[in-house]
mmCIF file of C-alpha atoms in Angstrom:
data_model
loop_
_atom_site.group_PDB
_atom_site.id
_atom_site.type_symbol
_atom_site.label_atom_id
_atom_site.label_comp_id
_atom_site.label_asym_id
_atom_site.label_seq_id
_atom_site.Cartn_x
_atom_site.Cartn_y
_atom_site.Cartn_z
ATOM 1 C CA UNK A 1 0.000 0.000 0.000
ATOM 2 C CA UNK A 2 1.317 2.797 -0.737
ATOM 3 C CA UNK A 3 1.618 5.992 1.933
ATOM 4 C CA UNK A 4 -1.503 8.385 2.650
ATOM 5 C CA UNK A 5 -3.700 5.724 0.279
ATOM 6 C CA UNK A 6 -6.899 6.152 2.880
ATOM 7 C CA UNK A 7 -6.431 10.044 1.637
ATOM 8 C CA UNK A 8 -6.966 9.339 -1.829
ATOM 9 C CA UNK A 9 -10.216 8.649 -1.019
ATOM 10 C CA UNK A 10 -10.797 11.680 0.767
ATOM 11 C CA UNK A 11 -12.893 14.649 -0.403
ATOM 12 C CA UNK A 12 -10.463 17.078 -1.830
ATOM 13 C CA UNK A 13 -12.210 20.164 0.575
ATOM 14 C CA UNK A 14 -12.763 17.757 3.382
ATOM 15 C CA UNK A 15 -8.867 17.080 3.245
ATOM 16 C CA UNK A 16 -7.493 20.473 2.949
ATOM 17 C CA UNK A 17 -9.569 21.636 5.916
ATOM 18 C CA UNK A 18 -7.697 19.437 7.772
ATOM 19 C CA UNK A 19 -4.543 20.025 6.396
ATOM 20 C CA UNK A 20 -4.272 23.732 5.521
ATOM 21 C CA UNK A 21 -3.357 24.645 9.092
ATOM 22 C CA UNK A 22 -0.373 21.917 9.188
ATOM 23 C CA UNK A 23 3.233 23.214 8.772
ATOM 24 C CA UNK A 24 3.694 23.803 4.653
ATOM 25 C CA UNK A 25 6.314 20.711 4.609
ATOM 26 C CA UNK A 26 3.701 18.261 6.207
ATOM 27 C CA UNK A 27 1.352 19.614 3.160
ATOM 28 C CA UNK A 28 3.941 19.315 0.900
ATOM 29 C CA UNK A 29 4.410 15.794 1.656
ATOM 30 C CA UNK A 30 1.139 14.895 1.239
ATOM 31 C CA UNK A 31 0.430 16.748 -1.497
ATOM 32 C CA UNK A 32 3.195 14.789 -3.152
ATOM 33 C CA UNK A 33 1.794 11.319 -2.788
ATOM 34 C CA UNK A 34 -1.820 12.457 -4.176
ATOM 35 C CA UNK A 35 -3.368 12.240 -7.611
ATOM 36 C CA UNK A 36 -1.845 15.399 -8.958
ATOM 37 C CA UNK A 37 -5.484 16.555 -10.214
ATOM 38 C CA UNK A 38 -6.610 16.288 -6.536
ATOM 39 C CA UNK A 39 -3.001 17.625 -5.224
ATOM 40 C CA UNK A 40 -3.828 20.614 -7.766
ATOM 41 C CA UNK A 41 -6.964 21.423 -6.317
ATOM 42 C CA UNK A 42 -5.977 21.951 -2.543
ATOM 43 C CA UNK A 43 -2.985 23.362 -3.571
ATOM 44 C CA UNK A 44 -5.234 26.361 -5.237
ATOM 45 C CA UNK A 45 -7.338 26.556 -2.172
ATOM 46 C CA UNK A 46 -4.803 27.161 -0.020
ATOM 47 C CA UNK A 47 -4.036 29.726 1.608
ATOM 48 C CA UNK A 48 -2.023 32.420 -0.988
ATOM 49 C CA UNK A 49 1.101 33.272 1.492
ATOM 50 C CA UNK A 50 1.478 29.295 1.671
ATOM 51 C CA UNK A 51 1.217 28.360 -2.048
ATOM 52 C CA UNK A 52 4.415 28.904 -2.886
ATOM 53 C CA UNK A 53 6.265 27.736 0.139
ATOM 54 C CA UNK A 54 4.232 24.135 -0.399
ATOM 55 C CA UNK A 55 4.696 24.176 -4.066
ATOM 56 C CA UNK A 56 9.060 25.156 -3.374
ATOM 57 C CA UNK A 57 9.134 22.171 -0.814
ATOM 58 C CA UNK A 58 7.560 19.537 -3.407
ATOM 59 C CA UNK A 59 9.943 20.743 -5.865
ATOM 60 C CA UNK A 60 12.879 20.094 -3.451
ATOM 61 C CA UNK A 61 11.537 17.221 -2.064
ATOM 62 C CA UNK A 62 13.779 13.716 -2.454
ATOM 63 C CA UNK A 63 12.931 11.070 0.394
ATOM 64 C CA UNK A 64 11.887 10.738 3.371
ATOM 65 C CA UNK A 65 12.097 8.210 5.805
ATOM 66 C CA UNK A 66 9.798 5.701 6.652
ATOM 67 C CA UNK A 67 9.137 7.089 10.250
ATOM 68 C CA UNK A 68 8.172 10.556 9.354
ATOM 69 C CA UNK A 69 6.084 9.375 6.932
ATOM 70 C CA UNK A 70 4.085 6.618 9.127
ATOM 71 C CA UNK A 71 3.442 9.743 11.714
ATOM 72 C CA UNK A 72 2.249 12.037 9.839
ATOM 73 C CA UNK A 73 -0.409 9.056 8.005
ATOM 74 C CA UNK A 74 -1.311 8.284 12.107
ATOM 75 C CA UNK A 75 -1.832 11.949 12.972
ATOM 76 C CA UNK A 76 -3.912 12.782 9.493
ATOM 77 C CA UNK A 77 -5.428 9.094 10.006
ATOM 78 C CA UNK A 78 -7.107 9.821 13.635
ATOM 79 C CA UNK A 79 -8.276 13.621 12.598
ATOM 80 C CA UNK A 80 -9.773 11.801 9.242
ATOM 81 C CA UNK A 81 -11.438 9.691 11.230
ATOM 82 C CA UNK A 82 -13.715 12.055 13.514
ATOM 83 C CA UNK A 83 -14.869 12.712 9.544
ATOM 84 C CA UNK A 84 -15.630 9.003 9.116
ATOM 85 C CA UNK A 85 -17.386 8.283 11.747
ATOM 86 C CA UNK A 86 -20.126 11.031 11.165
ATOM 87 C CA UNK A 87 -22.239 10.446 8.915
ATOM 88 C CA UNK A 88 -22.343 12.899 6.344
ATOM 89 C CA UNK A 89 -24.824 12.569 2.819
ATOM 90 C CA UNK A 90 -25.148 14.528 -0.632
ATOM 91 C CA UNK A 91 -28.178 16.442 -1.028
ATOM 92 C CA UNK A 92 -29.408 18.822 -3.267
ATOM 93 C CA UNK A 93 -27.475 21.107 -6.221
ATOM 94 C CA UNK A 94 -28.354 22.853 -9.467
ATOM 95 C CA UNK A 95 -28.553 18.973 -10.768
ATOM 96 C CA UNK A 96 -31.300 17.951 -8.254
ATOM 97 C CA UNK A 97 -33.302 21.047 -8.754
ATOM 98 C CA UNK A 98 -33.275 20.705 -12.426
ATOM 99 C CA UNK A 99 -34.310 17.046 -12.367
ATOM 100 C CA UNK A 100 -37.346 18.226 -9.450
ATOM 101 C CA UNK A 101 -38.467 20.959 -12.175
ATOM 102 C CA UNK A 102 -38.180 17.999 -14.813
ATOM 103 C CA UNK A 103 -40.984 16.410 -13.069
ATOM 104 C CA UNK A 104 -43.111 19.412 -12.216
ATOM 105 C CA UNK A 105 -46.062 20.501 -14.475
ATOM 106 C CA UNK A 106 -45.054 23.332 -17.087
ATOM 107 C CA UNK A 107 -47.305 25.838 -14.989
ATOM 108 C CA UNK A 108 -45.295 25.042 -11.847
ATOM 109 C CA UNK A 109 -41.630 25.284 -13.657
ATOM 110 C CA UNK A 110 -42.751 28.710 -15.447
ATOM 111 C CA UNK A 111 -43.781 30.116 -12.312
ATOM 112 C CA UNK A 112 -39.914 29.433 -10.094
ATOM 113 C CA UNK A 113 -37.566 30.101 -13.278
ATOM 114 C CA UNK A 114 -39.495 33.149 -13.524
ATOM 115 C CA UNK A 115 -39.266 34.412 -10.070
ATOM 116 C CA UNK A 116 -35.348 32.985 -9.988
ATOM 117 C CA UNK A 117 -34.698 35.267 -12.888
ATOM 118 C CA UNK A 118 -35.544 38.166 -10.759
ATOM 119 C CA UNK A 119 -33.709 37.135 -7.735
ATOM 120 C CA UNK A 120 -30.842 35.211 -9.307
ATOM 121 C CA UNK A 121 -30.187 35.477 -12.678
ATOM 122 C CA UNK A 122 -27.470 33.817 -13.333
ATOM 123 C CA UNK A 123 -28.802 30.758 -11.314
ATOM 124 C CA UNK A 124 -31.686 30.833 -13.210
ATOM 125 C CA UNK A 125 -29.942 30.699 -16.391
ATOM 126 C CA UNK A 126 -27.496 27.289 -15.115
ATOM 127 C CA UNK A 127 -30.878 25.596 -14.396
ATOM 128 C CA UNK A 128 -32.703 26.679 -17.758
ATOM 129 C CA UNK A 129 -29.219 25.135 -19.337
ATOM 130 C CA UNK A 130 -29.296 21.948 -17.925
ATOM 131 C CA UNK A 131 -33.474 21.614 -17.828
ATOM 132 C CA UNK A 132 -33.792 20.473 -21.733
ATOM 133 C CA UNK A 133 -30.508 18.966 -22.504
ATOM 134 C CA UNK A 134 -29.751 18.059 -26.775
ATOM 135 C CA UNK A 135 -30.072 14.719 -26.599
ATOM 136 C CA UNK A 136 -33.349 14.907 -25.259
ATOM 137 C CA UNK A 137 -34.551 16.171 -28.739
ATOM 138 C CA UNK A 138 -35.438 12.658 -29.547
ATOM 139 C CA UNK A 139 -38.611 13.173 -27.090
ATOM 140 C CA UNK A 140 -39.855 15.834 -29.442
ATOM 141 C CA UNK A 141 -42.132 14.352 -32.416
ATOM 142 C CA UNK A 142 -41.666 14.624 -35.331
ATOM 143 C CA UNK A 143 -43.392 17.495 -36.788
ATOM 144 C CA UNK A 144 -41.679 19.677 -33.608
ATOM 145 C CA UNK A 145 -38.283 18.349 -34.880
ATOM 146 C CA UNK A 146 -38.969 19.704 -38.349
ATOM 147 C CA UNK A 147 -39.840 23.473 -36.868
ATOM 148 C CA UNK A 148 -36.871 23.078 -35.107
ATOM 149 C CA UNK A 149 -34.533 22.134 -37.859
ATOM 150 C CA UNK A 150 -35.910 25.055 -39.731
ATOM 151 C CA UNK A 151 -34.404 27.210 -37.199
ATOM 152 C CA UNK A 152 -30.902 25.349 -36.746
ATOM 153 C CA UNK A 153 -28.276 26.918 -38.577
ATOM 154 C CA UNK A 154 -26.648 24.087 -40.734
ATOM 155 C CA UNK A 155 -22.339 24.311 -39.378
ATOM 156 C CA UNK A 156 -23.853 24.442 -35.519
ATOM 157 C CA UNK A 157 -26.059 21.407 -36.469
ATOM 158 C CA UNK A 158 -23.259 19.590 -37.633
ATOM 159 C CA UNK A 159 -20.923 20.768 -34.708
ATOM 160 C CA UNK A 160 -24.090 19.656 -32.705
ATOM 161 C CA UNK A 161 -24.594 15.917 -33.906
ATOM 162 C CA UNK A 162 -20.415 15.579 -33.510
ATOM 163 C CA UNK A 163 -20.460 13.405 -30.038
ATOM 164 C CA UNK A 164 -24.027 12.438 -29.993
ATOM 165 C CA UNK A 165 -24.837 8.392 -29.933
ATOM 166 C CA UNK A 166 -27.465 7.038 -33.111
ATOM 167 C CA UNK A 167 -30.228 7.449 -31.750
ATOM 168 C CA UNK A 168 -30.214 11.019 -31.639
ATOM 169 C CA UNK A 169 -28.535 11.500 -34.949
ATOM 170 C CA UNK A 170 -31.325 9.266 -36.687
ATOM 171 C CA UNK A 171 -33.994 11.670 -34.322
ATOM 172 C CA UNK A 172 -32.658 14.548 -37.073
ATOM 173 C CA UNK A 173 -31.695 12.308 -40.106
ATOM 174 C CA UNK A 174 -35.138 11.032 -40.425
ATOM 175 C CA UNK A 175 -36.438 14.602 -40.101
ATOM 176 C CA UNK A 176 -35.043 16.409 -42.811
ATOM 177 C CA UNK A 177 -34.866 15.541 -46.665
ATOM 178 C CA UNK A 178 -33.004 12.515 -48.076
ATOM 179 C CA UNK A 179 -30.504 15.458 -49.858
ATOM 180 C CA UNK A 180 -30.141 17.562 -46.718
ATOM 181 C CA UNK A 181 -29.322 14.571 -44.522
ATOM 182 C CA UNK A 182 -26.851 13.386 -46.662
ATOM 183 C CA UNK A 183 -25.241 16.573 -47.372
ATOM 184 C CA UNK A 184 -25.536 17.193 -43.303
ATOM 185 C CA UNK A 185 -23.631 13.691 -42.851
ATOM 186 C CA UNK A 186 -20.980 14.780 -45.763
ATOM 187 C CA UNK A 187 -20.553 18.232 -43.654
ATOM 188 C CA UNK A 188 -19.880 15.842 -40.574
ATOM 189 C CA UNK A 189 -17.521 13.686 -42.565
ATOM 190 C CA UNK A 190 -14.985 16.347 -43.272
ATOM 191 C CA UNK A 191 -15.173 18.470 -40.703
ATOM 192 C CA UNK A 192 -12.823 16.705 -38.780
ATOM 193 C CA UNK A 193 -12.258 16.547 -34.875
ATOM 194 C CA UNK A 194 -14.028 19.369 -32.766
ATOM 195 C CA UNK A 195 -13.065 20.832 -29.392
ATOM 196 C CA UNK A 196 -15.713 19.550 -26.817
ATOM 197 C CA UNK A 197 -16.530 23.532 -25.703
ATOM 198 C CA UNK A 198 -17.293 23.996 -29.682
ATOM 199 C CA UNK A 199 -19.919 20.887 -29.659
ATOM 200 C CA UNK A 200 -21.145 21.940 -26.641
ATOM 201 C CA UNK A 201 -21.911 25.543 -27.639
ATOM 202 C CA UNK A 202 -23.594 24.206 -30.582
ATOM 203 C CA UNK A 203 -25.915 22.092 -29.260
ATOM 204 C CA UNK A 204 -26.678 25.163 -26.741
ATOM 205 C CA UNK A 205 -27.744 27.156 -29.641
ATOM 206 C CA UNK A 206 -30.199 24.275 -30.219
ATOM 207 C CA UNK A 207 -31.643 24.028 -27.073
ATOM 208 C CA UNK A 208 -32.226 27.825 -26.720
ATOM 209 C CA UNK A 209 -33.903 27.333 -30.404
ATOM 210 C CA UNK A 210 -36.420 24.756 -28.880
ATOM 211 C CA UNK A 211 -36.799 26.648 -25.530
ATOM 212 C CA UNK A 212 -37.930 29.929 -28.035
ATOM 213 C CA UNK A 213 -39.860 27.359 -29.700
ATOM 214 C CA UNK A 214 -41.922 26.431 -26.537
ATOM 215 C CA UNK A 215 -42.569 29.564 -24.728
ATOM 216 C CA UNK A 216 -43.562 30.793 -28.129
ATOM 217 C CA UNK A 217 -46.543 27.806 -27.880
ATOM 218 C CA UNK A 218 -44.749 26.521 -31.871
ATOM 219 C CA UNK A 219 -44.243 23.086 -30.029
ATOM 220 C CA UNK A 220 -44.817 21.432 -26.637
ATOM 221 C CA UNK A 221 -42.117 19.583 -24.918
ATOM 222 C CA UNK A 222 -44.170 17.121 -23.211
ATOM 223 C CA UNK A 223 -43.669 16.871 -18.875
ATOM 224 C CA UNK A 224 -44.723 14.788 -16.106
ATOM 225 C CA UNK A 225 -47.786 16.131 -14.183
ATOM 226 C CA UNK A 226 -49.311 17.601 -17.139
ATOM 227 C CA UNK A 227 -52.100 16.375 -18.958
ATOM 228 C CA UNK A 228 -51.716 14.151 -22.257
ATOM 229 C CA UNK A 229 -52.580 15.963 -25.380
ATOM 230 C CA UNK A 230 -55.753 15.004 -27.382
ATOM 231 C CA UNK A 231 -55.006 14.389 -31.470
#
């Protein structure tokens, strides 16, 4: 096993408040036997007149001996463990909200966005990003699709449809005309690899498309709690 292994499987935040009071080479040595994306993270939420000190001792770090190294573990061991024993749970989050307004009636989701966007826009805004995500496009119908596609601007469409598994792709395909499908997938073809934040963005554009789409009464995204539509 190697040393400070129960830490890896600390909470990043839970283990720096324990730590960011110890002397900067006690950090520094545990810093250095972390995942350096987890090292990375306390080290930027330390405090600023420590970063560099911590950061300067890692660097100059070579060995240390076993001892040191088993004392420090027992010390950071027995304050981890007043952690342990409580029991502590995950609750709530942007994510849990959004998934509680998934499930709400259209009436009921209209009314909190709204009043959000007057207390807290830019919360509002995270949760109105994250409420209708891309891929859920294939729970449109058809004819919705269509209005949608007539909206879409052709390169973010293709951006869009870059990382997105079959079914959705098929969701458009079948939507649109045998030539502008196959001209789409051609467009796909040699556009080549795409930075994530570029796909991303595109399929953004799409969602805000079908979000206009809605509150404009063009198409209904159906909901739980509401009642089914009559053809």
């Amino acid at each position: 096993m190697r040393p400070f292994d129960f830490v890896r499987r600390t909470d990043p935040q839970h283990l720096l408040n324990f730590i960011q009071a110890e002397h900067p080479q006690t950090i520094a040595l545990i810093l250095a036997y972390l995942d350096p994306k987890k090292a990375s993270q306390i080290l930027a939420d330390l405090p600023v007149e420590i970063q560099h000190d911590v950061a300067k001792r890692i660097a100059n770090m070579d060995r240390t001996s076993p001892e040191v190294l088993r004392e420090v573990e027992r010390v950071l061991e027995r304050k981890l463990s007043t952690l342990a024993s409580e029991d502590f749970t995950s609750a709530g989050g942007i994510d849990a909200v959004v998934e509680i307004l998934n499930l709400a009636d259209r009436s009921t989701e209209k009314t909190i966005v709204e009043a959000l966007e007057e207390e807290d826009p830019e919360l509002a805004e995270e949760i109105k990003k994250r409420m209708f995500v891309f891929e859920d496009i294939v729970l449109l119908d058809d004819r919705s699709v269509q209005k949608v596609l007539r909206e879409v601007d052709t390169a973010d469409l293709s951006k869009a449809l870059k990382s997105v598994d079959a079914e959705v792709q098929e969701k458009i395909f079948k939507n649109m005309s045998k030539r502008a499908a196959t001209l789409l997938k051609e467009d796909m073809e040699y556009m080549g690899p795409v930075r994530l934040r570029d796909v991303e963005e595109a399929q953004q554009k799409v969602v805000n498309i079908i979000r206009k789409l809605e509150e404009s009464g063009e198409i209904i995204v159906a909901r739980a709690g509401e009642d089914e539509l009559v053809v």
